[in-house]
Amino acid sequence: MDELKLFSGTANPELTQRIAELLKVQVGDMTVTRFSDGEVHVQVNQSVRGYDVFVVQSCPAPVNENLMEL
């Protein structure tokens, strides 16, 4: 699984952690910043070049905010 990077949205980090444990990989380092005007900034804090990248994000309420992270 060395070619795999797994990242978590903010909606369900517990699910991402459980998937990471099952796959025996670490959850990637990512920063999500929400601004007062509703904008979202997502920054991946490590290189993903050459990797298969998966982002785990469920979409409970507020659906629009959770989708914008993707």
PDB file of C-alpha atoms in Angstrom:
ATOM      1  CA  MET A   1       0.000   0.000   0.000  1.00  0.00           C
ATOM      2  CA  ASP A   2       3.005   2.308  -0.363  1.00  0.00           C
ATOM      3  CA  GLU A   3       1.459   3.994  -3.424  1.00  0.00           C
ATOM      4  CA  LEU A   4      -1.667   5.047  -1.502  1.00  0.00           C
ATOM      5  CA  LYS A   5      -2.427   8.323   0.255  1.00  0.00           C
ATOM      6  CA  LEU A   6      -5.623   8.603   2.291  1.00  0.00           C
ATOM      7  CA  PHE A   7      -7.034  11.953   3.400  1.00  0.00           C
ATOM      8  CA  SER A   8     -10.005  12.876   5.553  1.00  0.00           C
ATOM      9  CA  GLY A   9     -12.582  15.595   5.179  1.00  0.00           C
ATOM     10  CA  THR A  10     -13.942  17.107   8.384  1.00  0.00           C
ATOM     11  CA  ALA A  11     -17.342  15.383   8.277  1.00  0.00           C
ATOM     12  CA  ASN A  12     -16.223  11.971   9.550  1.00  0.00           C
ATOM     13  CA  PRO A  13     -12.549  11.659  10.539  1.00  0.00           C
ATOM     14  CA  GLU A  14     -13.350   8.562  12.615  1.00  0.00           C
ATOM     15  CA  LEU A  15     -14.404   6.707   9.450  1.00  0.00           C
ATOM     16  CA  THR A  16     -11.181   7.705   7.717  1.00  0.00           C
ATOM     17  CA  GLN A  17      -9.112   6.558  10.696  1.00  0.00           C
ATOM     18  CA  ARG A  18     -10.848   3.182  10.702  1.00  0.00           C
ATOM     19  CA  ILE A  19     -10.265   2.746   6.949  1.00  0.00           C
ATOM     20  CA  ALA A  20      -6.601   3.683   7.452  1.00  0.00           C
ATOM     21  CA  GLU A  21      -6.258   1.059  10.185  1.00  0.00           C
ATOM     22  CA  LEU A  22      -7.784  -1.619   7.961  1.00  0.00           C
ATOM     23  CA  LEU A  23      -5.501  -0.676   5.046  1.00  0.00           C
ATOM     24  CA  LYS A  24      -2.486  -0.248   7.355  1.00  0.00           C
ATOM     25  CA  VAL A  25      -1.736   3.268   6.082  1.00  0.00           C
ATOM     26  CA  GLN A  26      -1.474   6.660   7.754  1.00  0.00           C
ATOM     27  CA  VAL A  27      -4.080   9.377   7.240  1.00  0.00           C
ATOM     28  CA  GLY A  28      -2.490  12.160   5.197  1.00  0.00           C
ATOM     29  CA  ASP A  29      -1.754  15.625   6.545  1.00  0.00           C
ATOM     30  CA  MET A  30      -4.341  18.128   5.329  1.00  0.00           C
ATOM     31  CA  THR A  31      -5.512  21.495   6.670  1.00  0.00           C
ATOM     32  CA  VAL A  32      -9.080  22.764   6.226  1.00  0.00           C
ATOM     33  CA  THR A  33      -9.743  26.431   6.982  1.00  0.00           C
ATOM     34  CA  ARG A  34     -13.237  27.932   7.058  1.00  0.00           C
ATOM     35  CA  PHE A  35     -13.555  31.689   6.654  1.00  0.00           C
ATOM     36  CA  SER A  36     -16.280  33.916   8.119  1.00  0.00           C
ATOM     37  CA  ASP A  37     -17.743  34.531   4.651  1.00  0.00           C
ATOM     38  CA  GLY A  38     -18.375  30.781   4.207  1.00  0.00           C
ATOM     39  CA  GLU A  39     -15.406  30.086   1.932  1.00  0.00           C
ATOM     40  CA  VAL A  40     -13.330  26.966   2.511  1.00  0.00           C
ATOM     41  CA  HIS A  41      -9.593  26.553   1.903  1.00  0.00           C
ATOM     42  CA  VAL A  42      -8.160  23.033   1.780  1.00  0.00           C
ATOM     43  CA  GLN A  43      -4.403  22.514   1.743  1.00  0.00           C
ATOM     44  CA  VAL A  44      -2.640  19.178   1.376  1.00  0.00           C
ATOM     45  CA  ASN A  45       0.535  19.447   3.456  1.00  0.00           C
ATOM     46  CA  GLN A  46       2.536  16.698   1.788  1.00  0.00           C
ATOM     47  CA  SER A  47       3.455  15.592  -1.708  1.00  0.00           C
ATOM     48  CA  VAL A  48       1.013  13.275  -3.463  1.00  0.00           C
ATOM     49  CA  ARG A  49       2.977  13.034  -6.713  1.00  0.00           C
ATOM     50  CA  GLY A  50       2.948   9.470  -8.017  1.00  0.00           C
ATOM     51  CA  TYR A  51       0.448   8.221  -5.428  1.00  0.00           C
ATOM     52  CA  ASP A  52      -3.132   7.028  -5.726  1.00  0.00           C
ATOM     53  CA  VAL A  53      -5.031   9.553  -3.599  1.00  0.00           C
ATOM     54  CA  PHE A  54      -8.339   8.949  -1.847  1.00  0.00           C
ATOM     55  CA  VAL A  55     -10.353  11.530   0.075  1.00  0.00           C
ATOM     56  CA  VAL A  56     -12.964  10.194   2.492  1.00  0.00           C
ATOM     57  CA  GLN A  57     -15.785  12.674   3.039  1.00  0.00           C
ATOM     58  CA  SER A  58     -19.367  11.869   3.948  1.00  0.00           C
ATOM     59  CA  CYS A  59     -22.022  14.483   3.274  1.00  0.00           C
ATOM     60  CA  PRO A  60     -24.288  14.991   6.289  1.00  0.00           C
ATOM     61  CA  ALA A  61     -25.716  18.429   7.022  1.00  0.00           C
ATOM     62  CA  PRO A  62     -24.469  20.980   6.141  1.00  0.00           C
ATOM     63  CA  VAL A  63     -24.196  19.221   2.778  1.00  0.00           C
ATOM     64  CA  ASN A  64     -22.952  22.229   0.784  1.00  0.00           C
ATOM     65  CA  GLU A  65     -20.070  22.918   3.179  1.00  0.00           C
ATOM     66  CA  ASN A  66     -19.004  19.282   3.221  1.00  0.00           C
ATOM     67  CA  LEU A  67     -19.112  19.041  -0.573  1.00  0.00           C
ATOM     68  CA  MET A  68     -17.035  22.208  -0.955  1.00  0.00           C
ATOM     69  CA  GLU A  69     -14.169  20.551   0.918  1.00  0.00           C
ATOM     70  CA  LEU A  70     -13.877  18.092  -1.931  1.00  0.00           C
TER      71      LEU A  70
END
